[in-house]
Coordinates of C-alpha atoms and ligand atoms in Angstrom, one line a residue:
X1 CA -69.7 -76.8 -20.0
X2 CA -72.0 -74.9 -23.0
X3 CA -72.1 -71.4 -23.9
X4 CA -75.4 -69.5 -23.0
X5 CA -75.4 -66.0 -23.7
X6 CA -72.6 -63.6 -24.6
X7 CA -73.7 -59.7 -23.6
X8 CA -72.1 -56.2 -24.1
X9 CA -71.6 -53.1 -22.0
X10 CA -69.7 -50.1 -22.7
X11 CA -68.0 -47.2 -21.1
X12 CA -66.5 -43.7 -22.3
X13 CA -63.3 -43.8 -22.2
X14 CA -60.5 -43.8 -24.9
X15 CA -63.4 -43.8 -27.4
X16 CA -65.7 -46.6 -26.0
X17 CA -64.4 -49.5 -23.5
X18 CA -66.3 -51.9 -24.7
X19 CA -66.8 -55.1 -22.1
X20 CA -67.6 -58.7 -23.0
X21 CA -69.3 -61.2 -20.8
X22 CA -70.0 -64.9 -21.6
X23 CA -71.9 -66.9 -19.2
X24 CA -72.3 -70.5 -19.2
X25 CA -74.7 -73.4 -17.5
X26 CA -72.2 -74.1 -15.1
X27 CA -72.7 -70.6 -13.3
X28 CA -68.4 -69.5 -14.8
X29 CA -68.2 -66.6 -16.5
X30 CA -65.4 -64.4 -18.4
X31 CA -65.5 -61.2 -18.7
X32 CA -63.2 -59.2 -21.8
X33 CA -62.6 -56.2 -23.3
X34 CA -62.3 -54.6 -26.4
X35 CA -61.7 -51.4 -28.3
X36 CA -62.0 -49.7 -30.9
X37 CA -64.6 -51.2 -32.4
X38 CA -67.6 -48.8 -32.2
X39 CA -71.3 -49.9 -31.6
X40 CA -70.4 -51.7 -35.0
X41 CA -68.7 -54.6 -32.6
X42 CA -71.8 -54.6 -30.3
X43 CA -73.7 -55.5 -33.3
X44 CA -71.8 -57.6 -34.1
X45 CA -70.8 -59.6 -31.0
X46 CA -74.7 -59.7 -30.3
X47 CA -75.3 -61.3 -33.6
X48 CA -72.5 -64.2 -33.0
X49 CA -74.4 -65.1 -29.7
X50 CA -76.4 -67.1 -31.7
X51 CA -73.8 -69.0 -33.3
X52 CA -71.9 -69.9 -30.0
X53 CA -74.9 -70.2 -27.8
X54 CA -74.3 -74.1 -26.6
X55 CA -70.6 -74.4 -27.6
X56 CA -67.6 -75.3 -25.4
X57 CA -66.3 -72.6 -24.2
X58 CA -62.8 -74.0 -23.4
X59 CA -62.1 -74.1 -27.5
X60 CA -60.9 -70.7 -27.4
X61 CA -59.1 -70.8 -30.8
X62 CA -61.4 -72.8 -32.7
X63 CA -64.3 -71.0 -31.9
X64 CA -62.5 -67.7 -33.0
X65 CA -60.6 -69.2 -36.1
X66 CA -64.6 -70.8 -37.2
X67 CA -65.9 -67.3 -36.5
X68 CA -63.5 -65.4 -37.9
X69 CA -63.2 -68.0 -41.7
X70 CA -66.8 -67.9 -41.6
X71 CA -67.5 -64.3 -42.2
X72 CA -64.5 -63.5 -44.2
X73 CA -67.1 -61.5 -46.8
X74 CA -67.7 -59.7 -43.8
X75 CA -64.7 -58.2 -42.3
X76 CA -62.6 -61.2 -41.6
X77 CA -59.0 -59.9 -42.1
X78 CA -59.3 -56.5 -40.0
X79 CA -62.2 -54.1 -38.6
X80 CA -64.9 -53.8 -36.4
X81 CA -65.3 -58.4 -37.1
X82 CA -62.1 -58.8 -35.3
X83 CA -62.4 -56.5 -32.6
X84 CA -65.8 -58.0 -31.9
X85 CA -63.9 -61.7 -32.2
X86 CA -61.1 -60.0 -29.9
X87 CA -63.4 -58.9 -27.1
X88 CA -65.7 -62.6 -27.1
X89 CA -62.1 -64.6 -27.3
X90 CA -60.7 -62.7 -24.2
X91 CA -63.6 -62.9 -22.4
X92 CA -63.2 -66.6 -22.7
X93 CA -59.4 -66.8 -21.4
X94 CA -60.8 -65.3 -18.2
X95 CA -63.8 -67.6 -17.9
X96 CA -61.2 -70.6 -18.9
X97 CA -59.0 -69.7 -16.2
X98 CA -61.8 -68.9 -13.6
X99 CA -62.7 -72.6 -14.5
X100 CA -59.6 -74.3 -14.0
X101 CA -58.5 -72.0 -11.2
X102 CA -55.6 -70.7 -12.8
X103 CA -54.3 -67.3 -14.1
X104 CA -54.7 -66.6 -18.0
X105 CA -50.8 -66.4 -18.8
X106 CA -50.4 -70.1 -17.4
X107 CA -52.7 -71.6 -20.1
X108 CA -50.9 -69.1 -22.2
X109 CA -47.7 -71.5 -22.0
X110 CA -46.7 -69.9 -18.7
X111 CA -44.4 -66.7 -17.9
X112 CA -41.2 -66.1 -19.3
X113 CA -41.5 -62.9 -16.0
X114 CA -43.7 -61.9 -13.3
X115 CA -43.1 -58.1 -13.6
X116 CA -44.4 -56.1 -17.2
X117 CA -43.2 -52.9 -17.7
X118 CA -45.3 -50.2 -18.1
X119 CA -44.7 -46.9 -19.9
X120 CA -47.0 -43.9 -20.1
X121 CA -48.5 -42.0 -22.1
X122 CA -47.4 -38.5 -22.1
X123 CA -49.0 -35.4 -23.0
X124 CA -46.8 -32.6 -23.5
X125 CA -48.3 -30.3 -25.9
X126 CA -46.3 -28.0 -28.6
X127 CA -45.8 -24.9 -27.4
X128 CA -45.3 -26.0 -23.8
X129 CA -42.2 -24.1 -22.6
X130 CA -39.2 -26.2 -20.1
X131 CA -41.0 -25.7 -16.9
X132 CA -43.8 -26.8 -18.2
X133 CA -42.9 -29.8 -19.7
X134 CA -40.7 -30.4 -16.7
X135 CA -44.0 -30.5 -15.0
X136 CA -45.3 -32.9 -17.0
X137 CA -42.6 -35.1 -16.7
X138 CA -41.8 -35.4 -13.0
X139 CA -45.7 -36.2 -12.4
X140 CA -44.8 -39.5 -14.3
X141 CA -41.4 -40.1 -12.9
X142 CA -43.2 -39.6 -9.5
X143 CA -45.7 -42.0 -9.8
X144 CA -42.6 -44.7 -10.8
X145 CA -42.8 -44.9 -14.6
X146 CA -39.1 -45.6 -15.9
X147 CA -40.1 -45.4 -19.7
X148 CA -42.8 -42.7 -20.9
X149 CA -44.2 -41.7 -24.4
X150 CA -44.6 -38.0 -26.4
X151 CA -46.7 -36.6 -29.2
X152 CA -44.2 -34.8 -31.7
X153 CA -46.9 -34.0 -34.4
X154 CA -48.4 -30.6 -33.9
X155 CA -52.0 -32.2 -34.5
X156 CA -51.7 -34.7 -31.5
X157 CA -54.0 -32.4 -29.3
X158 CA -55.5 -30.2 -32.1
X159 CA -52.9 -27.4 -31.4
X160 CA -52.7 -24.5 -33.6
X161 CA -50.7 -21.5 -32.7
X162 CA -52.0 -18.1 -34.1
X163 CA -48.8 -16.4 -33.7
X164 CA -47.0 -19.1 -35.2
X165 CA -49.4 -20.5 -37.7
X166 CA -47.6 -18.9 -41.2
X167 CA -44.9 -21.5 -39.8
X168 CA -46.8 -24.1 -39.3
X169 CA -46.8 -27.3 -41.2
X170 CA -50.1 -28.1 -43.5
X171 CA -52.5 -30.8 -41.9
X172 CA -53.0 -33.0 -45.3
X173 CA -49.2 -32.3 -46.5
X174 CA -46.8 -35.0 -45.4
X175 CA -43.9 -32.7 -45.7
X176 CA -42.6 -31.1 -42.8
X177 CA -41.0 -27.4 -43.1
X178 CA -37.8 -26.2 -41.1
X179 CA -39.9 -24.4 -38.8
X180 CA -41.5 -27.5 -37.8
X181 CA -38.3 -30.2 -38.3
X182 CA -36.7 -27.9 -35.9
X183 CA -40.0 -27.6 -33.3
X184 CA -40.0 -31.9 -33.5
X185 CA -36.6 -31.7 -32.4
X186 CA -36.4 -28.7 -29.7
X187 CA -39.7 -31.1 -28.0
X188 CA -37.8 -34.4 -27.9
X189 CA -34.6 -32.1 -26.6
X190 CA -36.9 -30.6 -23.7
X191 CA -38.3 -34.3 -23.0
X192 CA -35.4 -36.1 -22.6
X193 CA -33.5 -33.3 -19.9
X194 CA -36.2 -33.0 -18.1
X195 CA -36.3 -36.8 -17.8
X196 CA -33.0 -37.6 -17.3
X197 CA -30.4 -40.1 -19.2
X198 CA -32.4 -43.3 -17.3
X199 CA -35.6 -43.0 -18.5
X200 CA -36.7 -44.4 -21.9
X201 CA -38.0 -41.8 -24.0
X202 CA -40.2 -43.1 -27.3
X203 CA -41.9 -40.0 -29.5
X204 CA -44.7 -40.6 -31.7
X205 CA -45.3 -39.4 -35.4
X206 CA -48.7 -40.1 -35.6
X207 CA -48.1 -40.9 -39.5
X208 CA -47.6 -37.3 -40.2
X209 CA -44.2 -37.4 -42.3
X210 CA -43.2 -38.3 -45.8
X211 CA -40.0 -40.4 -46.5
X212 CA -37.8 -37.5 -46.7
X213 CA -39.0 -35.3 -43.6
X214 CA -39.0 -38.8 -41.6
X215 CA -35.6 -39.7 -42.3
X216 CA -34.3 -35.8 -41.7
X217 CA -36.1 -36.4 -38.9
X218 CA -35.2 -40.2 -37.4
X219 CA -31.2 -38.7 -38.3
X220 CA -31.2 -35.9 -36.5
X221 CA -33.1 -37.3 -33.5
X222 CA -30.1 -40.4 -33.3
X223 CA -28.1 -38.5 -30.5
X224 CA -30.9 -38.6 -28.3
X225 CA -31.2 -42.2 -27.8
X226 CA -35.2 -42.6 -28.0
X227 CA -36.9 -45.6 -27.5
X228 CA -38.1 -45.7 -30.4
X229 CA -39.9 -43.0 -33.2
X230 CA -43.6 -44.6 -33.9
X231 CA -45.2 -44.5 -37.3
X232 CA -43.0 -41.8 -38.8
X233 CA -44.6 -42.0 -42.4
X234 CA -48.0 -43.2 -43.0
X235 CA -48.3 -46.9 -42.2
X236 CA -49.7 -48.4 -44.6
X237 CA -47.0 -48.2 -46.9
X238 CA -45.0 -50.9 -45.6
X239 CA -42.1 -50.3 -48.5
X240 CA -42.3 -46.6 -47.8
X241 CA -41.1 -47.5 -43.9
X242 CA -38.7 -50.1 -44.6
X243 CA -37.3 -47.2 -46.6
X244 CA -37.5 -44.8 -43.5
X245 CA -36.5 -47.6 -41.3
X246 CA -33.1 -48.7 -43.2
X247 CA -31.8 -45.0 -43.4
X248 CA -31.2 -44.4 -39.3
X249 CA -30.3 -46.3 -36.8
X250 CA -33.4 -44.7 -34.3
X251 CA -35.4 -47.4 -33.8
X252 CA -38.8 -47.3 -36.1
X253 CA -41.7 -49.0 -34.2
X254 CA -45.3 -49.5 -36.3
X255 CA -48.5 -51.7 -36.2
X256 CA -51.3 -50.1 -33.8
X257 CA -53.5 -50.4 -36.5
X258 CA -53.1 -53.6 -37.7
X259 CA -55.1 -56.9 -37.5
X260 CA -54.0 -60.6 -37.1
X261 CA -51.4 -62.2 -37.6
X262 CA -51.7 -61.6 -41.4
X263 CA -51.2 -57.6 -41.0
X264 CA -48.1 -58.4 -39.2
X265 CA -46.6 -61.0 -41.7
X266 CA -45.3 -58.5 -44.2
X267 CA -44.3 -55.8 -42.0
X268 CA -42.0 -58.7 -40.4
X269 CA -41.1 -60.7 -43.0
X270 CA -39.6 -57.4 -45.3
X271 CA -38.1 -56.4 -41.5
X272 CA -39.9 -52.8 -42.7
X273 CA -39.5 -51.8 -38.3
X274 CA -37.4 -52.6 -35.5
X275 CA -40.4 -52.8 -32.5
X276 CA -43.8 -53.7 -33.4
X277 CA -47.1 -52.8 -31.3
X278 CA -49.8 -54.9 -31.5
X279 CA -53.2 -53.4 -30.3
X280 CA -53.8 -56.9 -28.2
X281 CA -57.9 -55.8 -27.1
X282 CA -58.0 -55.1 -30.9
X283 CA -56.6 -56.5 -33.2
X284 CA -57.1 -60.4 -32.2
X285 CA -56.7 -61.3 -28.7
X286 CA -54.5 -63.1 -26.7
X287 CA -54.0 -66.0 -28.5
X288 CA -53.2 -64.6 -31.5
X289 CA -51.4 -62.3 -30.4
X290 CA -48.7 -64.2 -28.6
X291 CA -48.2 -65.7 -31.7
X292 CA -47.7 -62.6 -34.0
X293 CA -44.9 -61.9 -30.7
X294 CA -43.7 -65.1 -31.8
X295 CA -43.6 -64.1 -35.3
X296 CA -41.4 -61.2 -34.7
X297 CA -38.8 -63.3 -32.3
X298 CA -37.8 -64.9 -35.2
X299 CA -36.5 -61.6 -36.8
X300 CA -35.6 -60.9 -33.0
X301 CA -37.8 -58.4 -33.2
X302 CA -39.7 -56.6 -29.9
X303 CA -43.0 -56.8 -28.8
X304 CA -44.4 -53.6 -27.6
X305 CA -48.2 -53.2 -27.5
X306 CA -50.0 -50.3 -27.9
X307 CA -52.4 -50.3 -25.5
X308 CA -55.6 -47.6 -24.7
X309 CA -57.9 -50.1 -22.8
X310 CA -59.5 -50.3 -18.7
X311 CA -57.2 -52.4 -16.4
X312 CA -58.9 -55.2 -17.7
X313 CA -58.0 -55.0 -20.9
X314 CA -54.6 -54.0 -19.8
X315 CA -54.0 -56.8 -17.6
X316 CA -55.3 -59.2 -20.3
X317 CA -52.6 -57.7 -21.9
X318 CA -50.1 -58.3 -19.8
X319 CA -50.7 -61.7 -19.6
X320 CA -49.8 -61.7 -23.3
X321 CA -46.8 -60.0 -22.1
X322 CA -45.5 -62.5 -19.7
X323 CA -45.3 -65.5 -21.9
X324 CA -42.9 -64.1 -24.6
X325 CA -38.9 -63.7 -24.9
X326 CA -39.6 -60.9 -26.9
X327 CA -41.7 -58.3 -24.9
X328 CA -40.2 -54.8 -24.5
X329 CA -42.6 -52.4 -22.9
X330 CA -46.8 -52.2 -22.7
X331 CA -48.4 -48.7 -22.9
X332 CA -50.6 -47.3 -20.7
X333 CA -52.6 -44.7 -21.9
X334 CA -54.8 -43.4 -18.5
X335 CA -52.8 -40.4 -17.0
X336 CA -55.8 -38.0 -17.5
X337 CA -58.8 -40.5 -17.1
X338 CA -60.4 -40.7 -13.1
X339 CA -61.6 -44.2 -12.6
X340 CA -58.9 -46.4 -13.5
X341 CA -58.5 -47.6 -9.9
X342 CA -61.9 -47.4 -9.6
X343 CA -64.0 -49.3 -12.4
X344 CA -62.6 -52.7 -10.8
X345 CA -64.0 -54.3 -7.6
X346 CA -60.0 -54.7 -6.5
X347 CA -60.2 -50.8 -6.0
X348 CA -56.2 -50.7 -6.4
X349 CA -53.8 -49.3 -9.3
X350 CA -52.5 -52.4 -10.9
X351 CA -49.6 -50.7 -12.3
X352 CA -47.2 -50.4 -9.1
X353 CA -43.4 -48.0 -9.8
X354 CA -43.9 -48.3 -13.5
X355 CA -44.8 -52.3 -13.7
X356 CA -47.4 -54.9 -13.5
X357 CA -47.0 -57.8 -11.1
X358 CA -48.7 -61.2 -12.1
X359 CA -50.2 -62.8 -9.5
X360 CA -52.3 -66.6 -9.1
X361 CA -55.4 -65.1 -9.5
X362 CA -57.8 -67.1 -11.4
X363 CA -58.7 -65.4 -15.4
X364 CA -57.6 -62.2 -15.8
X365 CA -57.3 -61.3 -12.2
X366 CA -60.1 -58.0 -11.8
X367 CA -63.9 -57.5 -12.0
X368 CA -65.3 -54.8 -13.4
X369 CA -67.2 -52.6 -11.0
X370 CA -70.6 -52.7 -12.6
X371 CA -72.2 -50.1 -10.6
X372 CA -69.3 -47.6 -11.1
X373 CA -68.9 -49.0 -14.9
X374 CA -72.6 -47.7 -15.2
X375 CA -71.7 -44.5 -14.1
X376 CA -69.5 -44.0 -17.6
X377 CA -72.3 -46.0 -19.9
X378 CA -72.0 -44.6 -22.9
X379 CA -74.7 -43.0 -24.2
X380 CA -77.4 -45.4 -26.7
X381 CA -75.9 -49.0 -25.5
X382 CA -77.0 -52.2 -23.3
X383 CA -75.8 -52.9 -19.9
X384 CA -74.8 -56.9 -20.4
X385 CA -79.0 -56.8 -21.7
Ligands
LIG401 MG1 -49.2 -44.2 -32.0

């Protein structure tokens, strides 16, 4: 089996869904996603066509590992390079598997589960009052979601409060006021009543905090039992979270923006967060992302991806999830978005009472619905031309 063309479409979305397909002379394709990387990774996937035009597909980590060394001038330790690699090397997991008939996690190494948790996304806003936040909630608890996720930072969805604003915390300063310590901690107090004591509650920072506002912070949110508190203090300081991370005993969770295993090896190795969250349709696929998972089992560690992508990309995921000890939770970041059930032929929600349930199907397991994909083409790209 040869390689003969590898083609790009893209979607609005979180940003741009960007979809992958490689075709080869046998008539199999695979079909990934990636994210992230901007019309930069169309450019850049359309210029490695020519390099794996006629190569076997089936070498999944070769081909990305020869990529990947070859243009290390040109991006090959994080970026736009990998996210293009990502998108290419998932795309071949699904054509592998659509060729040998099996599901992607089984030439993974198999599942450790069939079921992956999901939690959501959340977005209650500052300045939301109880009921309204109670609102918020019980539409996720409704749909089945046993874990969800909040924005503490008062930036999350560009809110700025006229009547409050001689209060409110500077954008560039990392250095959170009493006004605004106290608002972080009245939000996570609404969240977690409204949910109830058996929901898992995680609250992200957004790297708004220095070291001493984040550890005020990660301190006084203890009694609440979150989760975990994501990216409290800039992240790419990984001394700087250590620090933040060895002063509480909330767990600290870090690593969205990350690449490779090699963005992941210090983080683990100085034990700088408890959870980490691998951006699997970003920051290097499947492959190499199981074995940054693998990585962090040895410091027993969790695996808890962030995750913004289609249900392809978020299946593809969960494959991931399935074949390691160490998996914790997958995001899913789609509450507010209207063809998540609809941009795949299946025409189903594959997240079913808050989890993912692997099934036999060959590759990933859904098609993207070209006719409603076109419908989102974002603006100034190729339809798989
Ligand atoms: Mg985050």
């Amino acid at each position: 089996m040869k390689i003969t063309s590898i083609k790009t479409a893209a979607t609005t979305g979180h940003g741009m869904h960007l979809w992958v397909r490689v075709t080869t002379d046998t008539g199999v394709t695979g079909t990934g996603e990636c994210v992230h990387g901007g019309t930069q990774a169309i450019a850049i996937i359309q210029y490695l066509e020519s390099k794996l035009i006629g190569r076997d597909p089936f070498a999944v980590d070769a081909i990305f590992e020869e990529m990947r060394r070859s243009h290390v001038f040109d991006g090959g330790d994080a970026g736009a390079l990998i996210t293009a690699l990502t998108g290419i090397e998932i795309a071949l997991w699904d054509l592998k598997g659509k060729a040998l008939g099996v599901p992607v996690n089984e030439l993974l190494g198999g599942r450790f589960r069939d079921k992956i948790r999901v939690y959501a996304d959340c977005q209650v806003a500052p300045g939301m009052n109880f009921d309204e936040i109670k609102k918020v909630v019980d539409d996720v608890l409704h749909r089945g979601f046993t874990a969800l996720k909040i924005d503490v930072d008062i930036d999350a969805y560009g809110y700025r409060d006229s009547e409050v604003a001689h209060f409110e915390k500077d954008r560039f300063n990392y250095t959170a006021n009493q006004w605004e310590h106290e608002r972080m901690i009245a939000l996570v107090d609404m969240v977690t009543q409204a949910a109830g004591r058996d929901i898992d509650v995680a609250a992200d920072v957004h790297t708004k905090l220095d070291v001493p506002s984040a550890i005020r912070l990660a301190r006084a949110l203890e009694p609440y039992h979150l989760m975990w508190l994501e990216e409290p203090v800039p992240a790419e300081n990984i001394d700087a979270m250590r620090t933040v991370t060895q002063s509480t005993s909330l767990p600290i969770c870090s690593g969205e923006n990350l690449y490779l295993r090699h963005g992941f090896r210090e983080l683990l190795e100085k034990q700088a967060v408890n959870i980490i969250m691998p951006d699997i349709p970003k920051c290097g696929g499947l492959s190499e992302c199981r074995k940054i998972a693998n990585m962090a089992e040895l410091y027993y560690i969790p695996f808890a991806p962030h995750n913004v992508s289609s249900p392809i990309g978020t299946l593809a995921s969960a494959h991931v999830c399935a074949t390691v000890p160490n998996f914790l939770v997958l995001e899913y970041h789609w509450l507010h978005r209207d063809y998540w059930t609809t941009i795949i032929r299946e025409k189903k929600d594959i997240i079913k009472n808050g989890f993912i349930e692997l099934d036999d199907t060959p590759g990933i397991g859904v098609e993207l619905d070209e006719e409603v994909g076109r419908q989102y083409q974002y603006p100034g790209t190729n339809w798989f031309e």
